[in-house]
Coordinates of C-alpha atoms in Angstrom, one line a residue:
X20 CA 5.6 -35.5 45.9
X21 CA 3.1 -37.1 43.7
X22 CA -0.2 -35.6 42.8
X23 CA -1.8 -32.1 45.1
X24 CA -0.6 -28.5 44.2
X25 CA 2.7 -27.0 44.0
X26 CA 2.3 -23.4 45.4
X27 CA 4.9 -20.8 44.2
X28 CA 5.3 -17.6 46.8
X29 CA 5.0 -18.1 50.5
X30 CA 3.8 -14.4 51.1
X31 CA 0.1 -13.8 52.6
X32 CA -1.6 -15.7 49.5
X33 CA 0.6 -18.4 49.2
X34 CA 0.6 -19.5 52.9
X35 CA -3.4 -18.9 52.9
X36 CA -3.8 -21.0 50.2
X37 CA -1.6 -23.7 51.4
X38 CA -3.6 -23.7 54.8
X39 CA -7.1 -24.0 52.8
X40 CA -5.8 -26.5 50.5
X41 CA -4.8 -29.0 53.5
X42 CA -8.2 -28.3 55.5
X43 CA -10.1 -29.2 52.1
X44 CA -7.5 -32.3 52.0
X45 CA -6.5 -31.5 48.7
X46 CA -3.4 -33.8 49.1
X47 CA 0.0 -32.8 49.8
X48 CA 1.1 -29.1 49.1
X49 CA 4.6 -27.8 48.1
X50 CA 5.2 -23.7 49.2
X51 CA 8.2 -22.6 47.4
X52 CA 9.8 -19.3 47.5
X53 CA 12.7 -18.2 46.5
X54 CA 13.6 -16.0 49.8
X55 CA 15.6 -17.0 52.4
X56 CA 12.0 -17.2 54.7
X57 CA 8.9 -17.5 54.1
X58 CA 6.5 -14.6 54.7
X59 CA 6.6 -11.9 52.1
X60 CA 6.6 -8.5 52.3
X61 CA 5.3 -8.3 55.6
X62 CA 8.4 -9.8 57.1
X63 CA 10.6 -6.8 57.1
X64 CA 7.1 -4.2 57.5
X65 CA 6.7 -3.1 60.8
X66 CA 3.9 -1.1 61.4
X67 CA 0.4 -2.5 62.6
X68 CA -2.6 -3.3 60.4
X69 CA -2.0 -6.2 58.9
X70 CA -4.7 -9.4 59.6
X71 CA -7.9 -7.6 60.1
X72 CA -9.9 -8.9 57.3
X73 CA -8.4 -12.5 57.5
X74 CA -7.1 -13.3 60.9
X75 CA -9.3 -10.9 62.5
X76 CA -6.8 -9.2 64.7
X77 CA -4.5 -6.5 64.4
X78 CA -0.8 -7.0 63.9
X79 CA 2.7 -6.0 63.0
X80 CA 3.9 -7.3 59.7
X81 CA 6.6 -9.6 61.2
X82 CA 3.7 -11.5 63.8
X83 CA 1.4 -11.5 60.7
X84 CA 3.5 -12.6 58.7
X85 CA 5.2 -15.4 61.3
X86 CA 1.4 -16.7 61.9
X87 CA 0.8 -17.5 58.1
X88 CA 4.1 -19.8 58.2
X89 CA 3.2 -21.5 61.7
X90 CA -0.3 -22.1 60.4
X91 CA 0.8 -23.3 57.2
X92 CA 3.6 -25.7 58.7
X93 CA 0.8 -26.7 61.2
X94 CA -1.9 -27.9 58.2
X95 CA 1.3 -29.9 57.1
X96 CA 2.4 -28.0 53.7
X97 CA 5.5 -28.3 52.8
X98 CA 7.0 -25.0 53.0
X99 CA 10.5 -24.5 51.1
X100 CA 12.8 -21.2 51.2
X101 CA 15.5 -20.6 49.1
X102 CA 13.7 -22.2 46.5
X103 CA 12.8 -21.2 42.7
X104 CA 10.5 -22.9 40.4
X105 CA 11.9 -22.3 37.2
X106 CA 9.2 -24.0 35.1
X107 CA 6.3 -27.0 34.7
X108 CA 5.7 -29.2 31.7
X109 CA 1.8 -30.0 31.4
X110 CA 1.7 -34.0 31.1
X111 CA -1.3 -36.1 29.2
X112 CA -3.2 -36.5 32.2
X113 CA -3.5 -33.0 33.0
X114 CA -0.8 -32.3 35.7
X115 CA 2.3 -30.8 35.9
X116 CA 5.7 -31.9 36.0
X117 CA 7.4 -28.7 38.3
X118 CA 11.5 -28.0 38.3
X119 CA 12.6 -25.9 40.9
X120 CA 16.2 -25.4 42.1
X121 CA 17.7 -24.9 45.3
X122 CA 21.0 -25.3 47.5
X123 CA 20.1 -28.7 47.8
X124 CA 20.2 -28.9 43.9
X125 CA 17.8 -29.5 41.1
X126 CA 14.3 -31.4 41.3
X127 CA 11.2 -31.9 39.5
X128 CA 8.1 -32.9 41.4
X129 CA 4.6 -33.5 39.7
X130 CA 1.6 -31.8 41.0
X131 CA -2.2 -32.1 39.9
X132 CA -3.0 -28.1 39.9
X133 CA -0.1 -25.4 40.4
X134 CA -0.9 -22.1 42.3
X135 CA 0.9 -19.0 41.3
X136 CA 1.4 -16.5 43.8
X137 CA 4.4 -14.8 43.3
X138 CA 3.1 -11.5 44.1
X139 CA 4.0 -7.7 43.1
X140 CA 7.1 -5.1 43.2
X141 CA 7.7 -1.5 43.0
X142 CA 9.1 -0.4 39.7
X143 CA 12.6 1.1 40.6
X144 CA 14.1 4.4 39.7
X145 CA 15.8 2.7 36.4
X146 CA 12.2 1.1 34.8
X147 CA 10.8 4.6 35.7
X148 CA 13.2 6.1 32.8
X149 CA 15.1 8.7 35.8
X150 CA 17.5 9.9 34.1
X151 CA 20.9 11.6 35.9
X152 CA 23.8 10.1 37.4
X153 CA 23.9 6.7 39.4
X154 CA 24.8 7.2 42.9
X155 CA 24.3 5.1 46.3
X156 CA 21.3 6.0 48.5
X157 CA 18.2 5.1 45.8
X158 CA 16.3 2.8 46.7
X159 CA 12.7 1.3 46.6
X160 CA 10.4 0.8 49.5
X161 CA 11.3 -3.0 49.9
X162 CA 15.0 -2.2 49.8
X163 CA 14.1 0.7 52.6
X164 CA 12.5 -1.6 54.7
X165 CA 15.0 -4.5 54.6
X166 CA 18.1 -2.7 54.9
X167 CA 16.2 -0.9 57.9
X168 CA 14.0 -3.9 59.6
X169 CA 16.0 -6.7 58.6
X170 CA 20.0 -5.1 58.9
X171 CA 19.2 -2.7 61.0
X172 CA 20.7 0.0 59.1
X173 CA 20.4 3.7 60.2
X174 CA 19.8 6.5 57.6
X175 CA 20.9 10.0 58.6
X176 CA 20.4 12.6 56.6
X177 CA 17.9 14.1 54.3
X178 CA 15.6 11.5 52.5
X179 CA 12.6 12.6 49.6
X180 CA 10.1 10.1 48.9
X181 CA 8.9 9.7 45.4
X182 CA 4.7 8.7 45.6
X183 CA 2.2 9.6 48.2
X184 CA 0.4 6.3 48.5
X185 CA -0.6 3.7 51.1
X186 CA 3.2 2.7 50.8
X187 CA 4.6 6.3 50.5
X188 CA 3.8 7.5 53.8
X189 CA 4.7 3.7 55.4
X190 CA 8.3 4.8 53.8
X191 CA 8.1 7.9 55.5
X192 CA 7.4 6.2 58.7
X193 CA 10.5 3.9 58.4
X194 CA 12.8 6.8 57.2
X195 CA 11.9 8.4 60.4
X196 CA 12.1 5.5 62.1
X197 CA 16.0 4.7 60.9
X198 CA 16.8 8.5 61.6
X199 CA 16.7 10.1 58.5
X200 CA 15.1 13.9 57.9
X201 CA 12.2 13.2 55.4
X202 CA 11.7 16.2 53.4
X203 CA 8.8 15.9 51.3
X204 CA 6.6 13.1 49.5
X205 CA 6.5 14.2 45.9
X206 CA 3.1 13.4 43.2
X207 CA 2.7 14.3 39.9
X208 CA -1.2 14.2 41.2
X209 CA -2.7 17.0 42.2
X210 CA -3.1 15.7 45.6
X211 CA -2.1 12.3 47.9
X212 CA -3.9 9.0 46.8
X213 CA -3.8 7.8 50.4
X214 CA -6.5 8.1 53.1
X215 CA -6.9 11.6 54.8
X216 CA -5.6 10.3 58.2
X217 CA -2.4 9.2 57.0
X218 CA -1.4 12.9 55.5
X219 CA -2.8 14.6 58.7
X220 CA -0.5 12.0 60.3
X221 CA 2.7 12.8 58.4
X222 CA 2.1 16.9 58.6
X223 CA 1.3 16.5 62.4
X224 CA 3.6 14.1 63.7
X225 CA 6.6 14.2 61.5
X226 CA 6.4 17.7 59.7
X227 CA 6.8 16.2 56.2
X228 CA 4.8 17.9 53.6
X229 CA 3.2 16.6 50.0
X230 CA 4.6 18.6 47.2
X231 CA 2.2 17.8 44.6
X232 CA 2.1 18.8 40.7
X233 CA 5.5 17.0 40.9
X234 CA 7.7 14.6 39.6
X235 CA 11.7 14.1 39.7
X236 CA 13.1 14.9 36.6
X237 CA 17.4 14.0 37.2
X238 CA 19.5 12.1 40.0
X239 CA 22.4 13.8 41.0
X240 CA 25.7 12.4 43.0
X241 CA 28.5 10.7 42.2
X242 CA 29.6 7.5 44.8
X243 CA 26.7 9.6 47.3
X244 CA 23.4 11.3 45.8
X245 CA 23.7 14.7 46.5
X246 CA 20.2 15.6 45.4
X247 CA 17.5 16.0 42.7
X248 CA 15.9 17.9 39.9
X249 CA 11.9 18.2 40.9
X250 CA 9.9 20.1 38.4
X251 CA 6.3 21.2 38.8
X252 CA 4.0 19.4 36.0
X253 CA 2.5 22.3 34.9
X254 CA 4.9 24.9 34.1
X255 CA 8.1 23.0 34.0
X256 CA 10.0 25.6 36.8
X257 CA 12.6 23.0 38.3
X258 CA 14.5 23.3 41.7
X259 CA 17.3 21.4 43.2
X260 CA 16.7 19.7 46.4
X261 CA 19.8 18.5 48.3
X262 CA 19.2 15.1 50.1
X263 CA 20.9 11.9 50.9
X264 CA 18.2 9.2 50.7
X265 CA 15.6 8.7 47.7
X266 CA 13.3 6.2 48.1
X267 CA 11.0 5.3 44.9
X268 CA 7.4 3.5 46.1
X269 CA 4.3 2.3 44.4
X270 CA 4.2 1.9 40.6
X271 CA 3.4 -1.8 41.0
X272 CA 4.2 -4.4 38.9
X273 CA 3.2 -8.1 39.3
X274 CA 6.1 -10.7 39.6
X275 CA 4.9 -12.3 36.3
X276 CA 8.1 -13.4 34.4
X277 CA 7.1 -17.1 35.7
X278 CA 3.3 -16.8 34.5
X279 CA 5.1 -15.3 30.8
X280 CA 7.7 -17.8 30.4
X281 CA 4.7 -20.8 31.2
X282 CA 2.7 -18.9 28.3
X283 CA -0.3 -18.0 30.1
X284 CA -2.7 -15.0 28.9
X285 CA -1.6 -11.9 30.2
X286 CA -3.7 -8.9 30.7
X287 CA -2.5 -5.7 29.5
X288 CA -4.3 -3.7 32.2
X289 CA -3.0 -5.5 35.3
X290 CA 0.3 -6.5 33.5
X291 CA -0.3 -10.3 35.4
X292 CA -1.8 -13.6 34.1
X293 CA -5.8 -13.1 32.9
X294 CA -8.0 -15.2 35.4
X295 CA -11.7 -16.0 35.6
X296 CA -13.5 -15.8 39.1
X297 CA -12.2 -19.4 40.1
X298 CA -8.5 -17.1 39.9
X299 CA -7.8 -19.3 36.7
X300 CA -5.4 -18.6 34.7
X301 CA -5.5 -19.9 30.2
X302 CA -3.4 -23.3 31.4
X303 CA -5.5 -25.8 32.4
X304 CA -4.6 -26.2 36.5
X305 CA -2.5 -23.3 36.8
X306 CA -4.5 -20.6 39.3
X307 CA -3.0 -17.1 40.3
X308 CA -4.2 -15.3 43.6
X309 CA -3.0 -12.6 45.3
X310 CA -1.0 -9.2 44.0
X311 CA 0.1 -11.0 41.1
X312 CA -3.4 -10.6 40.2
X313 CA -4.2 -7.2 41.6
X314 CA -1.5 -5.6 42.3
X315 CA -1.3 -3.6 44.9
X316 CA -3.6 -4.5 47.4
X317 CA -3.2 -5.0 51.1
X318 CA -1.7 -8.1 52.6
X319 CA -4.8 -9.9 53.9
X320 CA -6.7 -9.3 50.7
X321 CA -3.9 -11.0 49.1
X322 CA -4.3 -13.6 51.8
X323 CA -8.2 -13.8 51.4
X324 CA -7.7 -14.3 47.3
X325 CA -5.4 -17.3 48.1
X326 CA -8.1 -19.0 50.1
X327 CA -11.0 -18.4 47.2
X328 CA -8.4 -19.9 44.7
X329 CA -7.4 -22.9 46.7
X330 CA -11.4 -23.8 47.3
X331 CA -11.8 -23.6 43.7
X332 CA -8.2 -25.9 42.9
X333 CA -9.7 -27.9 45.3
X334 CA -12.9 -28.5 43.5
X335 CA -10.7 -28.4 40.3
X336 CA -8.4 -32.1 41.6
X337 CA -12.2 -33.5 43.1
X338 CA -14.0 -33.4 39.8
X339 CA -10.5 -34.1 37.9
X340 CA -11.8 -31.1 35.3
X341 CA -10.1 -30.9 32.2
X342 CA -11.0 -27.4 30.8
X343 CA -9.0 -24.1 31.3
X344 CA -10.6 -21.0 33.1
X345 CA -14.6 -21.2 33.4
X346 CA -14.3 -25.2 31.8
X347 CA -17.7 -26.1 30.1
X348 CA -19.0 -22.3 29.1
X349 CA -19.0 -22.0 25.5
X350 CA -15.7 -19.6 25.6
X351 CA -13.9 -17.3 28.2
X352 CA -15.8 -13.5 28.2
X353 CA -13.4 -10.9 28.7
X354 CA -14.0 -8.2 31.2
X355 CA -12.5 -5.3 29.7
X356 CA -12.7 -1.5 31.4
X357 CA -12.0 1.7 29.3
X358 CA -10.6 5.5 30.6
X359 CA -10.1 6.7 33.1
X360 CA -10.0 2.9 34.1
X361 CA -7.0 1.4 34.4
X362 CA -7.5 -1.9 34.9
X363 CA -10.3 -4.5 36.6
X364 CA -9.3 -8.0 38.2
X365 CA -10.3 -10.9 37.7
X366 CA -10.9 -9.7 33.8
X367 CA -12.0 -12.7 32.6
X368 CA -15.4 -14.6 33.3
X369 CA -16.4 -18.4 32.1
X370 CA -18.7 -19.2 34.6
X371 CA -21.3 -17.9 37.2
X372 CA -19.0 -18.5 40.0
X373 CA -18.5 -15.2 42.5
X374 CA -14.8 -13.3 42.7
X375 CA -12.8 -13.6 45.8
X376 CA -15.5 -11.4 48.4
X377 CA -18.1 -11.1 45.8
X378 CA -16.4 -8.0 44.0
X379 CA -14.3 -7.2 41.5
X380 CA -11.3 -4.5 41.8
X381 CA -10.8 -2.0 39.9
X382 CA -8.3 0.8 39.5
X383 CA -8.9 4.0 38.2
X384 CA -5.6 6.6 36.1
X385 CA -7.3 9.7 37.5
X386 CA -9.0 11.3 40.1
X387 CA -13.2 11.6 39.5
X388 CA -15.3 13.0 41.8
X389 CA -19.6 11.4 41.6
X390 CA -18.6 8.8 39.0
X391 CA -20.7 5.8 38.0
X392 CA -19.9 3.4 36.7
X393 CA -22.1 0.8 34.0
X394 CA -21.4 -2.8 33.1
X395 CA -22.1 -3.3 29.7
X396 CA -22.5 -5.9 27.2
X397 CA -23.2 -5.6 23.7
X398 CA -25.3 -2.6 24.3
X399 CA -27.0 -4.3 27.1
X400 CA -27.2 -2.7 30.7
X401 CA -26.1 -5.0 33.0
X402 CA -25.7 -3.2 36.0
X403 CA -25.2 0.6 37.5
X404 CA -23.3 1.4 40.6
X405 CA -23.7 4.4 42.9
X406 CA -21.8 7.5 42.5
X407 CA -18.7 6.9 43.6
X408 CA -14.8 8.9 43.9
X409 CA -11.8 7.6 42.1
X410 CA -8.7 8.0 43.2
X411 CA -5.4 6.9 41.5
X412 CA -4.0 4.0 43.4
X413 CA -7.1 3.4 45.7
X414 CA -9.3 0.0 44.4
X415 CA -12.9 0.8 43.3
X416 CA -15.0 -2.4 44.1
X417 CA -17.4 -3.7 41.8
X418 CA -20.1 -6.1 42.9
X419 CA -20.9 -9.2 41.4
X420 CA -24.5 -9.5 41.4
X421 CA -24.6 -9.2 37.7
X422 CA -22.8 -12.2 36.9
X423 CA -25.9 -14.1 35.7
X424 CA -26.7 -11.4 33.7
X425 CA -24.0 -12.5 31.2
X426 CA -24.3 -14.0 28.0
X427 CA -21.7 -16.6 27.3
X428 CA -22.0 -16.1 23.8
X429 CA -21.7 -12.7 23.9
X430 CA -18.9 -10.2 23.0
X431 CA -16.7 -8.7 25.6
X432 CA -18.1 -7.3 29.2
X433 CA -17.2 -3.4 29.5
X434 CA -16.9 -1.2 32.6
X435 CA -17.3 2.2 31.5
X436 CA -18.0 5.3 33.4
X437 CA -21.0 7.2 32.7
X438 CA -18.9 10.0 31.1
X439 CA -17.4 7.3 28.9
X440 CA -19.8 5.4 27.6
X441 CA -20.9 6.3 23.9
X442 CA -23.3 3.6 23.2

C-alpha cells in the first residue's frame, strides 16, 4: 500500500471512517486492529441500542457491530485482525511510513494521513489503587462481557458492581444474564449517573438496588474473592459484603499509549491526543476520532466522529495540506474548561470548521442542577447556554455557533459555569 490512510482500530469509528474514506475515494485504506475480529466493543455487547444515530436502526451489538465490518469490506478497505501498529515515521513529503506486526510477521506500509482510532477502556480494580488481597472473580465490564458473550461462561453466585453508569447497569444485565445474584451497584455519588429508566429497570425487573455514598475500600479472598470492604463516604462506617463476582465499570480511559509514544499533544482533561474540529491531532496527517477522543460515549457517536474525521483527511490528501491542526490560522487556540468541568472535546480550535454534529462534549466532576454555562475569551462573551443539569458521566453538549466569534490571536477559549466565572 502506497499513499491513502492507514486506520488503527476497527471498532464503530474506525470501520465508519474506513467506509467514508472509500466513498470520498480517498485511495486505498488499511483497518488494523489488534483483536482477533474486527468490531470493537460491540462484538461481545448484547443488548439493543446500538445504530440509531448512524445506521438508523436499532440493533444488538454483535449485528451492529457485524454491519460496520461488511460495509467496510464492501467499500474495499482493507480490514486486518490480529494486527498492531506499533509506530509511523513522518517522511519529507508529509506521509507516513507505518510498522505494524502480525502472525504473518513484520511490515511497513506508507500512507498519506493516518487515523487513530483506538478507542477507550475501563480502568481496572488495580489502576483504581483497591487495595486487599488478589483473588479470582474481578473483573472489568469488557472482561464480563467476553468471558460471558464470547465463552459462554456462566457466573453463579453473588456478584457487586462497582459504578452506576450507562455501562454499570449493562453489567448488571449480563450478570443476570450469565446467572449470577447481583447484589447492589455501588457510587460514591449521591445518586446513579444513568438515565431514570434504566434504575427503575434494575429495581423492577431484577431487584438490584444502588447503594450510593459508596465506594469499596479492600478485596478480600484468597484463590476465590470471598467479599469486600464498602464504606459510606461520609462517615466512614464500613460493612463486609460476601460475594463471588466483582465487576469494576466506567472510569474511562482512552487507548492512547500509541498517540504518546508518536508524540502528539495530549490533553490533560480527556487523557487522549488534543484535536481541532477537523479531529486533528499536533502531527501533521495524524487524525483521532472516536472514544479515544471522548471517551466514553456511545458506539454510533464514536461511529459518527469517524465519518467527520475521514471527510476532513479526505480534504486533507486533495489539497495535499502541509500544516498540523487548523493549518493556515495564525496558531492553534486551546479550548480549555474549568470546575466542575472535567473535560471538553475537541479542545483545540484553528479554524472555523464545525465539530463532529456541530457540538462540542463536555463532561462535568459533579452533579449541578440550573447551570449555565459561558464561553469566554479574554474577557469577551462569546456565547451563553440555557440552564442546563450536569451529571457525572453524562456529556453536556455545547453548540458551535460561536466559532466565528473567535479570535485567532487571542488567548485561550474558556467554558466556565456561571458560578465559576470571576472575570
Amino acid at each position: 500500500m502506497t499513499g491513502g490512510v492507514v486506520v488503527v482500530g476497527a471498532g464503530p469509528a474506525g470501520l465508519s471512517a474506513a467506509v467514508e474514506l472509500r466513498r470520498l475515494g480517498a485511495g486505498p485504506v488499511l483497518v488494523a486492529d489488534r483483536e482477533s475480529e474486527p468490531g470493537g466493543v460491540p462484538r461481545h455487547s448484547w443488548h439493543t441500542g446500538y445504530g440509531l444515530r448512524d445506521l438508523r436502526r436499532v440493533m444488538t451489538g454483535p449485528a451492529y457491530a457485524r454491519s460496520l465490518v461488511s460495509a467496510a469490506l464492501a467499500a474495499g478497505a482493507d480490514v486486518r485482525a490480529d494486527t498492531t501498529v506499533t509506530g509511523w515515521t513522518p517522511g519529507p513529503d508529509g506521509s507516513h511510513a507505518v510498522t505494524m506486526t502480525s502472525p504473518a510477521g513484520l511490515a511497513t506500509v506508507r500512507a498519506a494521513a493516518v487515523l487513530l482510532a483506538t478507542g477507550c477502556r475501563e480502568r481496572p480494580r488495580t489502576a483504581r489503587l483497591v487495595p486487599g488481597d488478589r483473588p479470582a472473580g474481578v473483573m472489568t465490564t469488557g472482561e464480563l462481557q467476553q468471558r460471558v458473550y464470547l465463552g459462554g461462561e456462566r457466573l453463579a453466585g453473588r456478584a457487586l458492581v462497582v459504578g452506576a453508569e450507562h455501562v454499570s447497569f449493562s453489567a448488571a444485565l449480563t450478570l443476570a444474564h450469565a446467572g449470577a445474584d447481583v447484589v447492589a451497584l455501588v457510587t460514591g455519588y449521591e445518586r446513579q449517573q444513568s438515565y431514570a429508566a434504566f434504575r427503575f429497570g434494575a429495581a423492577v425487573r431484577w431487584r438490584v438496588p444502588v447503594w450510593t455514598w459508596s465506594v469499596v475500600r479492600r478485596i478480600a479472598g484468597r484463590g476465590r474473592l470471598e467479599g469486600v470492604e464498602v464504606a459510606d463516604v461520609r462517615t466512614g462506617a464500613a460493612r463486609f459484603v460476601p460475594c463471588e463476582v466483582v465487576v469494576f465499570t466506567g472510569d474511562w480511559i482512552p487507548d492512547h499509549e500509541l498517540a504518546r509514544l508518536a508524540g502528539l499533544a495530549m490533553d490533560p482533561g480527556t487523557r487522549g491526543p488534543a484535536v481541532d474540529t477537523t479531529l486533528a491531532t499536533s502531527l501533521t496527517g495524524v487524525f483521532a476520532a472516536g472514544n479515544l477522543v471522548h471517551a466514553a460515549e456511545t458506539a454510533d457517536i464514536a461511529a459518527l466522529s469517524g465519518r467527520h474525521a475521514a471527510r476532513h483527511i479526505a480534504r486533507y490528501i486533495a489539497a495535499g495540506l502541509a500544516g498540523g491542526p487548523g493549518a493556515g490560522a495564525a496558531a492553534p487556540v486551546p479550548v480549555l474548561v474549568e470546575p466542575p468541568l472535567r473535560w471538553i472535546s475537541p479542545n483545540v480550535i484553528g479554524s472555523a470548521a464545525s465539530p463532529p454534529l456541530g457540538r462540542f462534549v463536555l463532561r462535568s466532576a459533579g452533579f449541578r442542577r440550573g447551570a449555565r454555562l459561558e464561553v469566554r475569551q479574554d474577557g469577551r462573551l462569546l456565547a451563553s447556554t440555557r440552564p442546563a443539569r450536569l451529571i457525572p458521566e453524562r456529556p453536556v453538549h455545547l453548540d458551535a455557533g460561536w466559532l466565528a466569534r473567535v479570535d485567532p490571536a487571542g488567548g485561550p477559549v474558556r467554558v466556565v459555569t456561571c458560578a465559576a466565572w470571576r472575570g
